[in-house]
PDB file of C-alpha atoms and ligand atoms in Angstrom:
ATOM      1  CA  MET V   1     -41.556 -24.877 -63.760  1.00 45.00           C
ATOM      2  CA  SER V   2     -39.950 -28.113 -64.275  1.00 56.00           C
ATOM      3  CA  GLU V   3     -40.799 -30.470 -61.464  1.00 72.00           C
ATOM      4  CA  GLN V   4     -38.581 -31.461 -58.572  1.00 81.00           C
ATOM      5  CA  SER V   5     -36.370 -33.833 -58.107  1.00 94.00           C
ATOM      6  CA  VAL V   6     -36.238 -36.285 -55.456  1.00 96.00           C
ATOM      7  CA  LEU V   7     -32.619 -35.321 -54.669  1.00 96.00           C
ATOM      8  CA  GLU V   8     -33.498 -31.455 -54.909  1.00 97.00           C
ATOM      9  CA  GLN V   9     -37.158 -31.920 -52.852  1.00 97.00           C
ATOM     10  CA  MET V  10     -34.943 -33.455 -50.164  1.00 98.00           C
ATOM     11  CA  ARG V  11     -32.431 -30.854 -50.522  1.00 98.00           C
ATOM     12  CA  ALA V  12     -34.680 -28.437 -50.015  1.00 98.00           C
ATOM     13  CA  ASP V  13     -36.301 -30.524 -47.028  1.00 98.00           C
ATOM     14  CA  ILE V  14     -33.033 -29.831 -45.180  1.00 98.00           C
ATOM     15  CA  GLN V  15     -32.841 -26.162 -45.574  1.00 98.00           C
ATOM     16  CA  ARG V  16     -36.222 -26.177 -43.957  1.00 98.00           C
ATOM     17  CA  ALA V  17     -34.942 -28.174 -41.093  1.00 98.00           C
ATOM     18  CA  LEU V  18     -31.622 -26.273 -40.812  1.00 98.00           C
ATOM     19  CA  ALA V  19     -33.794 -23.017 -40.528  1.00 98.00           C
ATOM     20  CA  LYS V  20     -35.410 -24.596 -37.339  1.00 96.00           C
ATOM     21  CA  PRO V  21     -33.637 -24.990 -33.758  1.00 94.00           C
ATOM     22  CA  PRO V  22     -31.579 -28.248 -34.013  1.00 92.00           C
ATOM     23  CA  GLU V  23     -34.071 -29.668 -31.278  1.00 93.00           C
ATOM     24  CA  GLN V  24     -37.146 -29.554 -32.958  1.00 97.00           C
ATOM     25  CA  ARG V  25     -35.523 -31.801 -36.111  1.00 97.00           C
ATOM     26  CA  HIS V  26     -35.586 -35.496 -36.381  1.00 98.00           C
ATOM     27  CA  TRP V  27     -33.168 -36.494 -39.122  1.00 98.00           C
ATOM     28  CA  ALA V  28     -34.589 -39.603 -40.591  1.00 98.00           C
ATOM     29  CA  MET V  29     -34.076 -42.326 -43.138  1.00 98.00           C
ATOM     30  CA  ILE V  30     -35.688 -44.380 -45.171  1.00 98.00           C
ATOM     31  CA  ILE V  31     -34.663 -47.402 -47.783  1.00 97.00           C
ATOM     32  CA  ASP V  32     -37.303 -48.907 -50.382  1.00 96.00           C
ATOM     33  CA  ILE V  33     -35.171 -52.175 -51.064  1.00 94.00           C
ATOM     34  CA  ARG V  34     -37.418 -52.633 -54.027  1.00 94.00           C
ATOM     35  CA  LYS V  35     -35.594 -50.255 -55.564  1.00 95.00           C
ATOM     36  CA  CYS V  36     -32.132 -51.385 -54.836  1.00 96.00           C
ATOM     37  CA  VAL V  37     -30.210 -52.491 -57.475  1.00 96.00           C
ATOM     38  CA  GLY V  38     -27.362 -53.950 -55.267  1.00 97.00           C
ATOM     39  CA  CYS V  39     -24.929 -51.848 -56.958  1.00 97.00           C
ATOM     40  CA  HIS V  40     -22.801 -50.642 -53.617  1.00 97.00           C
ATOM     41  CA  ALA V  41     -21.846 -47.163 -54.961  1.00 98.00           C
ATOM     42  CA  CYS V  42     -23.469 -46.276 -51.654  1.00 98.00           C
ATOM     43  CA  THR V  43     -20.980 -48.140 -49.569  1.00 98.00           C
ATOM     44  CA  VAL V  44     -17.969 -47.067 -52.061  1.00 98.00           C
ATOM     45  CA  ALA V  45     -19.642 -43.427 -51.543  1.00 98.00           C
ATOM     46  CA  CYS V  46     -19.629 -43.682 -47.845  1.00 98.00           C
ATOM     47  CA  LYS V  47     -15.739 -45.305 -47.304  1.00 97.00           C
ATOM     48  CA  SER V  48     -14.718 -42.267 -49.939  1.00 95.00           C
ATOM     49  CA  GLU V  49     -16.545 -39.698 -47.491  1.00 96.00           C
ATOM     50  CA  ASN V  50     -15.897 -41.113 -44.082  1.00 96.00           C
ATOM     51  CA  LYS V  51     -12.169 -42.387 -45.494  1.00 95.00           C
ATOM     52  CA  THR V  52     -13.341 -45.798 -43.502  1.00 96.00           C
ATOM     53  CA  PRO V  53     -10.413 -48.120 -43.148  1.00 96.00           C
ATOM     54  CA  GLU V  54      -9.829 -51.750 -43.775  1.00 94.00           C
ATOM     55  CA  GLY V  55     -12.221 -53.226 -40.916  1.00 94.00           C
ATOM     56  CA  VAL V  56     -14.737 -50.406 -40.778  1.00 97.00           C
ATOM     57  CA  ALA V  57     -18.084 -50.126 -42.894  1.00 97.00           C
ATOM     58  CA  TYR V  58     -20.724 -47.755 -41.904  1.00 98.00           C
ATOM     59  CA  ARG V  59     -22.949 -48.957 -45.094  1.00 98.00           C
ATOM     60  CA  PHE V  60     -22.518 -52.459 -46.502  1.00 97.00           C
ATOM     61  CA  VAL V  61     -25.639 -54.045 -48.701  1.00 97.00           C
ATOM     62  CA  LYS V  62     -26.461 -57.530 -48.304  1.00 95.00           C
ATOM     63  CA  ASP V  63     -27.394 -60.056 -50.828  1.00 93.00           C
ATOM     64  CA  ALA V  64     -30.352 -61.868 -49.693  1.00 89.00           C
ATOM     65  CA  GLU V  65     -32.709 -64.565 -51.558  1.00 87.00           C
ATOM     66  CA  ASP V  66     -36.568 -65.167 -50.692  1.00 84.00           C
ATOM     67  CA  GLY V  67     -38.196 -68.219 -51.735  1.00 86.00           C
ATOM     68  CA  GLU V  68     -37.268 -71.875 -52.333  1.00 86.00           C
ATOM     69  CA  TYR V  69     -36.327 -73.237 -55.808  1.00 89.00           C
ATOM     70  CA  PRO V  70     -37.435 -72.889 -58.978  1.00 89.00           C
ATOM     71  CA  ASN V  71     -39.481 -69.560 -56.696  1.00 88.00           C
ATOM     72  CA  VAL V  72     -36.472 -67.717 -55.863  1.00 89.00           C
ATOM     73  CA  GLN V  73     -36.412 -63.531 -55.575  1.00 87.00           C
ATOM     74  CA  HIS V  74     -32.898 -62.196 -55.095  1.00 89.00           C
ATOM     75  CA  PHE V  75     -32.938 -58.418 -53.424  1.00 91.00           C
ATOM     76  CA  PHE V  76     -30.794 -56.191 -51.876  1.00 95.00           C
ATOM     77  CA  MET V  77     -30.860 -55.046 -48.035  1.00 94.00           C
ATOM     78  CA  PRO V  78     -28.859 -51.981 -47.653  1.00 97.00           C
ATOM     79  CA  ASN V  79     -27.257 -51.842 -43.598  1.00 97.00           C
ATOM     80  CA  GLN V  80     -26.225 -49.478 -41.542  1.00 97.00           C
ATOM     81  CA  CYS V  81     -26.910 -47.784 -38.029  1.00 98.00           C
ATOM     82  CA  MET V  82     -30.320 -47.680 -37.111  1.00 98.00           C
ATOM     83  CA  GLN V  83     -29.971 -44.287 -34.993  1.00 98.00           C
ATOM     84  CA  CYS V  84     -31.843 -46.583 -32.659  1.00 98.00           C
ATOM     85  CA  ALA V  85     -34.108 -44.146 -29.971  1.00 97.00           C
ATOM     86  CA  ASN V  86     -33.372 -46.821 -27.385  1.00 98.00           C
ATOM     87  CA  ALA V  87     -30.378 -47.696 -28.218  1.00 98.00           C
ATOM     88  CA  PRO V  88     -28.392 -50.750 -26.824  1.00 98.00           C
ATOM     89  CA  CYS V  89     -25.196 -49.027 -27.804  1.00 98.00           C
ATOM     90  CA  VAL V  90     -25.447 -46.291 -25.854  1.00 98.00           C
ATOM     91  CA  LYS V  91     -26.639 -48.035 -22.631  1.00 98.00           C
ATOM     92  CA  ALA V  92     -23.421 -50.405 -23.002  1.00 98.00           C
ATOM     93  CA  CYS V  93     -21.372 -47.172 -23.594  1.00 98.00           C
ATOM     94  CA  LYS V  94     -19.884 -46.759 -19.574  1.00 97.00           C
ATOM     95  CA  ASP V  95     -17.228 -43.556 -20.766  1.00 97.00           C
ATOM     96  CA  GLY V  96     -20.289 -41.759 -22.038  1.00 97.00           C
ATOM     97  CA  SER V  97     -19.337 -40.708 -25.263  1.00 98.00           C
ATOM     98  CA  VAL V  98     -22.015 -42.774 -27.258  1.00 98.00           C
ATOM     99  CA  THR V  99     -25.275 -40.529 -26.827  1.00 98.00           C
ATOM    100  CA  GLN V 100     -28.377 -39.559 -28.960  1.00 97.00           C
ATOM    101  CA  GLY V 101     -28.477 -36.246 -30.151  1.00 96.00           C
ATOM    102  CA  LYS V 102     -32.044 -34.058 -29.687  1.00 95.00           C
ATOM    103  CA  ASP V 103     -32.153 -34.470 -33.377  1.00 97.00           C
ATOM    104  CA  GLY V 104     -31.921 -38.048 -33.297  1.00 96.00           C
ATOM    105  CA  VAL V 105     -28.971 -39.163 -34.791  1.00 98.00           C
ATOM    106  CA  VAL V 106     -26.417 -41.452 -32.445  1.00 98.00           C
ATOM    107  CA  ARG V 107     -22.966 -40.033 -32.257  1.00 97.00           C
ATOM    108  CA  ILE V 108     -19.938 -40.663 -30.800  1.00 97.00           C
ATOM    109  CA  ASP V 109     -17.645 -38.444 -28.919  1.00 96.00           C
ATOM    110  CA  TYR V 110     -13.812 -39.395 -30.310  1.00 95.00           C
ATOM    111  CA  ALA V 111     -12.221 -37.402 -27.476  1.00 94.00           C
ATOM    112  CA  ARG V 112     -14.050 -39.007 -25.013  1.00 96.00           C
ATOM    113  CA  ASN V 113     -14.351 -42.805 -26.497  1.00 97.00           C
ATOM    114  CA  THR V 114     -12.209 -45.719 -25.205  1.00 97.00           C
ATOM    115  CA  GLY V 115     -13.265 -48.224 -28.410  1.00 97.00           C
ATOM    116  CA  ASP V 116     -15.281 -50.781 -25.776  1.00 97.00           C
ATOM    117  CA  PRO V 117     -16.131 -53.663 -27.922  1.00 97.00           C
ATOM    118  CA  LYS V 118     -18.559 -54.536 -25.238  1.00 98.00           C
ATOM    119  CA  VAL V 119     -20.085 -51.375 -26.865  1.00 98.00           C
ATOM    120  CA  ALA V 120     -19.856 -52.706 -30.904  1.00 98.00           C
ATOM    121  CA  ALA V 121     -21.289 -56.022 -29.280  1.00 98.00           C
ATOM    122  CA  ALA V 122     -24.296 -54.482 -27.944  1.00 98.00           C
ATOM    123  CA  CYS V 123     -25.723 -53.230 -30.769  1.00 98.00           C
ATOM    124  CA  PRO V 124     -28.207 -56.029 -32.757  1.00 97.00           C
ATOM    125  CA  TYR V 125     -27.557 -54.878 -36.204  1.00 97.00           C
ATOM    126  CA  GLY V 126     -24.118 -55.242 -36.292  1.00 97.00           C
ATOM    127  CA  VAL V 127     -23.698 -52.089 -37.850  1.00 98.00           C
ATOM    128  CA  MET V 128     -21.020 -50.281 -35.222  1.00 98.00           C
ATOM    129  CA  SER V 129     -17.200 -51.459 -35.342  1.00 97.00           C
ATOM    130  CA  VAL V 130     -13.943 -50.810 -33.146  1.00 98.00           C
ATOM    131  CA  ASP V 131     -11.245 -49.035 -35.552  1.00 97.00           C
ATOM    132  CA  LYS V 132      -8.578 -51.775 -35.116  1.00 97.00           C
ATOM    133  CA  GLY V 133      -5.895 -49.440 -36.386  1.00 96.00           C
ATOM    134  CA  ASP V 134      -5.517 -51.363 -40.421  1.00 96.00           C
ATOM    135  CA  TYR V 135      -4.692 -49.913 -43.490  1.00 96.00           C
ATOM    136  CA  TYR V 136      -5.898 -50.688 -47.063  1.00 96.00           C
ATOM    137  CA  THR V 137      -2.109 -50.273 -47.833  1.00 96.00           C
ATOM    138  CA  ASP V 138      -0.783 -52.305 -45.388  1.00 95.00           C
ATOM    139  CA  GLY V 139       2.078 -54.436 -46.471  1.00 95.00           C
ATOM    140  CA  THR V 140       2.737 -52.338 -49.685  1.00 97.00           C
ATOM    141  CA  PRO V 141       5.969 -49.626 -50.448  1.00 96.00           C
ATOM    142  CA  LYS V 142       3.544 -46.633 -49.289  1.00 95.00           C
ATOM    143  CA  ARG V 143       0.822 -45.906 -47.467  1.00 94.00           C
ATOM    144  CA  GLU V 144      -1.687 -43.866 -49.425  1.00 92.00           C
ATOM    145  CA  ALA V 145      -2.519 -39.971 -48.255  1.00 92.00           C
ATOM    146  CA  TYR V 146      -6.070 -41.009 -48.113  1.00 91.00           C
ATOM    147  CA  GLU V 147      -5.773 -43.351 -45.621  1.00 93.00           C
ATOM    148  CA  ASP V 148      -5.133 -40.596 -42.808  1.00 92.00           C
ATOM    149  CA  ALA V 149      -6.754 -37.450 -43.996  1.00 91.00           C
ATOM    150  CA  ALA V 150      -9.352 -35.773 -41.903  1.00 88.00           C
ATOM    151  CA  THR V 151     -13.139 -37.005 -42.363  1.00 86.00           C
ATOM    152  CA  PHE V 152     -14.676 -34.244 -40.547  1.00 89.00           C
ATOM    153  CA  GLU V 153     -17.222 -36.252 -39.144  1.00 94.00           C
ATOM    154  CA  TYR V 154     -19.050 -34.677 -36.022  1.00 92.00           C
ATOM    155  CA  GLY V 155     -16.213 -31.746 -37.483  1.00 88.00           C
ATOM    156  CA  ASP V 156     -13.419 -33.545 -36.245  1.00 81.00           C
ATOM    157  CA  LYS V 157     -10.580 -32.708 -38.355  1.00 81.00           C
ATOM    158  CA  SER V 158      -8.042 -35.076 -36.376  1.00 78.00           C
ATOM    159  CA  GLY V 159      -8.101 -37.460 -39.380  1.00 86.00           C
ATOM    160  CA  ARG V 160      -7.380 -41.330 -38.860  1.00 91.00           C
ATOM    161  CA  LYS V 161      -5.275 -40.963 -36.145  1.00 89.00           C
ATOM    162  CA  GLY V 162      -7.833 -39.684 -33.867  1.00 91.00           C
ATOM    163  CA  LYS V 163     -10.230 -42.433 -34.793  1.00 94.00           C
ATOM    164  CA  ILE V 164      -7.851 -45.462 -33.935  1.00 96.00           C
ATOM    165  CA  GLY V 165      -9.242 -47.602 -31.099  1.00 97.00           C
ATOM    166  CA  LYS V 166     -12.610 -46.153 -30.982  1.00 97.00           C
ATOM    167  CA  ASN V 167     -15.968 -47.191 -31.399  1.00 98.00           C
ATOM    168  CA  ARG V 168     -17.110 -46.512 -35.128  1.00 98.00           C
ATOM    169  CA  LYS V 169     -20.556 -46.070 -37.202  1.00 98.00           C
ATOM    170  CA  CYS V 170     -22.720 -44.659 -39.625  1.00 98.00           C
ATOM    171  CA  HIS V 171     -23.963 -40.689 -38.627  1.00 98.00           C
ATOM    172  CA  TYR V 172     -25.856 -39.654 -41.240  1.00 98.00           C
ATOM    173  CA  CYS V 173     -22.965 -37.987 -42.728  1.00 98.00           C
ATOM    174  CA  LEU V 174     -23.846 -34.710 -39.913  1.00 97.00           C
ATOM    175  CA  HIS V 175     -21.145 -32.835 -41.062  1.00 96.00           C
ATOM    176  CA  ARG V 176     -22.395 -32.967 -44.523  1.00 97.00           C
ATOM    177  CA  VAL V 177     -26.498 -32.664 -43.249  1.00 98.00           C
ATOM    178  CA  GLU V 178     -25.528 -29.577 -41.190  1.00 97.00           C
ATOM    179  CA  ALA V 179     -23.863 -27.938 -44.308  1.00 97.00           C
ATOM    180  CA  GLY V 180     -27.174 -28.816 -45.908  1.00 98.00           C
ATOM    181  CA  MET V 181     -26.202 -31.671 -48.241  1.00 98.00           C
ATOM    182  CA  LEU V 182     -28.026 -35.091 -48.402  1.00 98.00           C
ATOM    183  CA  PRO V 183     -25.751 -37.757 -46.774  1.00 98.00           C
ATOM    184  CA  ALA V 184     -23.185 -39.099 -49.080  1.00 98.00           C
ATOM    185  CA  CYS V 185     -25.375 -42.880 -49.444  1.00 98.00           C
ATOM    186  CA  VAL V 186     -28.383 -40.766 -50.524  1.00 98.00           C
ATOM    187  CA  SER V 187     -26.996 -38.218 -53.601  1.00 97.00           C
ATOM    188  CA  THR V 188     -24.709 -41.143 -54.924  1.00 97.00           C
ATOM    189  CA  CYS V 189     -27.787 -43.998 -55.150  1.00 97.00           C
ATOM    190  CA  ILE V 190     -28.498 -44.626 -58.657  1.00 95.00           C
ATOM    191  CA  GLY V 191     -31.781 -46.089 -57.517  1.00 94.00           C
ATOM    192  CA  GLU V 192     -32.841 -43.049 -55.828  1.00 95.00           C
ATOM    193  CA  ALA V 193     -33.892 -46.008 -52.902  1.00 97.00           C
ATOM    194  CA  ASN V 194     -32.974 -43.698 -50.061  1.00 98.00           C
ATOM    195  CA  TYR V 195     -35.269 -40.864 -48.419  1.00 98.00           C
ATOM    196  CA  PHE V 196     -33.192 -38.634 -45.801  1.00 98.00           C
ATOM    197  CA  GLY V 197     -34.997 -35.482 -44.223  1.00 98.00           C
ATOM    198  CA  ASP V 198     -36.612 -33.868 -41.279  1.00 98.00           C
ATOM    199  CA  LEU V 199     -39.631 -36.536 -39.541  1.00 97.00           C
ATOM    200  CA  ASN V 200     -40.766 -33.358 -37.793  1.00 98.00           C
ATOM    201  CA  ASP V 201     -41.702 -31.961 -41.341  1.00 98.00           C
ATOM    202  CA  PRO V 202     -44.811 -33.361 -42.336  1.00 98.00           C
ATOM    203  CA  LYS V 203     -43.832 -31.841 -45.509  1.00 97.00           C
ATOM    204  CA  SER V 204     -40.318 -33.638 -45.876  1.00 98.00           C
ATOM    205  CA  LEU V 205     -40.629 -36.482 -48.618  1.00 97.00           C
ATOM    206  CA  VAL V 206     -38.883 -38.388 -45.705  1.00 98.00           C
ATOM    207  CA  ALA V 207     -41.592 -37.929 -43.276  1.00 97.00           C
ATOM    208  CA  LYS V 208     -44.233 -38.559 -46.763  1.00 97.00           C
ATOM    209  CA  MET V 209     -42.347 -42.442 -47.262  1.00 96.00           C
ATOM    210  CA  ALA V 210     -42.774 -42.782 -43.476  1.00 96.00           C
ATOM    211  CA  ARG V 211     -46.559 -42.780 -44.012  1.00 95.00           C
ATOM    212  CA  GLU V 212     -46.590 -45.312 -46.970  1.00 90.00           C
ATOM    213  CA  LYS V 213     -48.345 -48.592 -46.161  1.00 88.00           C
ATOM    214  CA  GLY V 214     -46.183 -51.358 -45.516  1.00 89.00           C
ATOM    215  CA  ILE V 215     -42.978 -49.766 -43.604  1.00 93.00           C
ATOM    216  CA  TYR V 216     -41.182 -52.266 -42.033  1.00 92.00           C
ATOM    217  CA  ILE V 217     -38.977 -51.741 -39.172  1.00 93.00           C
ATOM    218  CA  PHE V 218     -35.554 -54.374 -38.784  1.00 91.00           C
ATOM    219  CA  GLN V 219     -36.114 -56.626 -36.290  1.00 91.00           C
ATOM    220  CA  ALA V 220     -38.961 -54.254 -34.396  1.00 92.00           C
ATOM    221  CA  ASP V 221     -39.354 -57.305 -31.660  1.00 94.00           C
ATOM    222  CA  LEU V 222     -36.090 -55.886 -30.174  1.00 96.00           C
ATOM    223  CA  GLY V 223     -37.552 -52.898 -29.056  1.00 97.00           C
ATOM    224  CA  THR V 224     -35.003 -50.603 -30.288  1.00 98.00           C
ATOM    225  CA  LYS V 225     -36.794 -48.018 -32.055  1.00 97.00           C
ATOM    226  CA  PRO V 226     -34.900 -47.839 -34.811  1.00 97.00           C
ATOM    227  CA  THR V 227     -35.292 -44.710 -36.735  1.00 97.00           C
ATOM    228  CA  THR V 228     -33.618 -45.710 -40.262  1.00 97.00           C
ATOM    229  CA  LYS V 229     -36.404 -47.581 -41.682  1.00 96.00           C
ATOM    230  CA  TYR V 230     -37.480 -49.537 -44.539  1.00 96.00           C
ATOM    231  CA  LEU V 231     -40.381 -49.667 -47.538  1.00 95.00           C
ATOM    232  CA  GLY V 232     -41.212 -52.650 -50.138  1.00 89.00           C
ATOM    233  CA  ALA V 233     -39.899 -55.668 -47.442  1.00 81.00           C
ATOM    234  CA  ASP V 234     -43.327 -56.440 -47.843  1.00 75.00           C
ATOM    235  CA  ALA V 235     -42.787 -57.397 -51.611  1.00 72.00           C
ATOM    236  CA  TYR V 236     -40.072 -60.352 -49.968  1.00 72.00           C
ATOM    237  CA  SER V 237     -40.841 -62.079 -46.617  1.00 64.00           C
ATOM    238  CA  CYS V 238     -38.172 -60.305 -44.482  1.00 65.00           C
ATOM    239  CA  ALA V 239     -40.411 -60.645 -41.709  1.00 60.00           C
ATOM    240  CA  LYS V 240     -40.299 -64.452 -41.499  1.00 57.00           C
ATOM    241  CA  CYS V 241     -37.074 -64.445 -40.131  1.00 58.00           C
ATOM    242  CA  HIS V 242     -36.781 -60.607 -38.971  1.00 62.00           C
ATOM    243  CA  GLU V 243     -39.853 -60.096 -37.318  1.00 55.00           C
TER     244      GLU V 243
HETATM  245  S1  SF4 H 301     -28.382 -49.744 -34.859  1.00 62.94           S
HETATM  246 FE1  SF4 H 301     -26.465 -50.477 -33.509  1.00 62.94          FE
HETATM  247  S2  SF4 H 301     -25.128 -48.856 -33.346  1.00 62.94           S
HETATM  248 FE2  SF4 H 301     -26.559 -47.739 -34.256  1.00 62.94          FE
HETATM  249  S3  SF4 H 301     -28.017 -46.385 -32.647  1.00 62.94           S
HETATM  250 FE3  SF4 H 301     -28.702 -48.999 -32.721  1.00 62.94          FE
HETATM  251  S4  SF4 H 301     -27.513 -49.915 -31.337  1.00 62.94           S
HETATM  252 FE4  SF4 H 301     -26.371 -48.078 -31.964  1.00 62.94          FE
HETATM  253  S1  SF4 H 302     -26.375 -47.092 -54.144  1.00 62.94           S
HETATM  254 FE1  SF4 H 302     -28.201 -47.475 -53.910  1.00 62.94          FE
HETATM  255  S2  SF4 H 302     -29.324 -49.061 -55.571  1.00 62.94           S
HETATM  256 FE2  SF4 H 302     -27.099 -48.955 -55.270  1.00 62.94          FE
HETATM  257  S3  SF4 H 302     -26.761 -50.309 -53.681  1.00 62.94           S
HETATM  258 FE3  SF4 H 302     -26.570 -48.644 -52.201  1.00 62.94          FE
HETATM  259  S4  SF4 H 302     -28.813 -48.441 -52.336  1.00 62.94           S
HETATM  260 FE4  SF4 H 302     -28.763 -50.015 -53.527  1.00 62.94          FE
END
C-alpha cells in the first residue's frame, strides 16, 4: 500500500475530528517557514475561496530578511489570524459578535457585527480588517459577478453585501473544514508548509508537529496564546524582533 500523502493524512485527521462532538475538537495550524517558497498561492487561494475584496486579506505572506550583508538570509512569513485563546479582538468587541468557539476558532457573527474599527485595531498581528466596501473593479465599466458572489463563510450565503462595513478575518475556512475539506491555503500550498487538524487528537499530524522541537509562538510575550504557530523560526532570528 502506498504511503499516505501529507494532504491525505490531514484529510483523514479531519474526518476523525468530525466524528467527535464539536466541543472535543481544537482546530489548529502550524506553518513551517523553512518550507515556504513565497509563491503566494495560499493568498490567492484564500482570496478566491472567501472572495475577499480590495483592502481585505485573510492570508498574506511577508518577505523577511535576517542577518547583515554579506551574510543575509531571505525568507517568507505567512500571516493570518492566530485564533488566540486570549484574544484582544474578542475583548475589544462590544457588540458580542466576535467570539471564540469551543473548537478554538475565533469567529465573527456578521449579522450582529457593527464593524467597530477598534476591534480590528486591537489585533496585535494586524490580521483583522474592516470591509470598507471597495471592489477590485471600481472605476471599470462593469463590476464582475464574482465580487458579489456568496462566500459561504460560517455557512453565510449573503454574499458581499452582508459583509460590507463588518470586521473580517481568517476563520481557518471553517465552512470547508466542517465539510471534510482542508482550508484553501493548506490544500493549495505547493511547499506543504501548512499543517492543519485537531490538536486534541494526539494521532493527528498537526498534534505531532506541535510536539516538534522549535515551535515558535509569534510575539509570545503578548500573552495572546495563539493557536496558529510556526516551525523553523529557529533557522532565522525571528525572536530577536518578535519575542
Ligand atoms: S490574531 Fe488578531 S484577529 Fe485573530 S484572534 Fe488574535 S487578536 Fe483576534
Ligand atoms: S502557498 Fe505555501 S509555499 Fe506558497 S507562499 Fe503560501 S505558505 Fe508559502
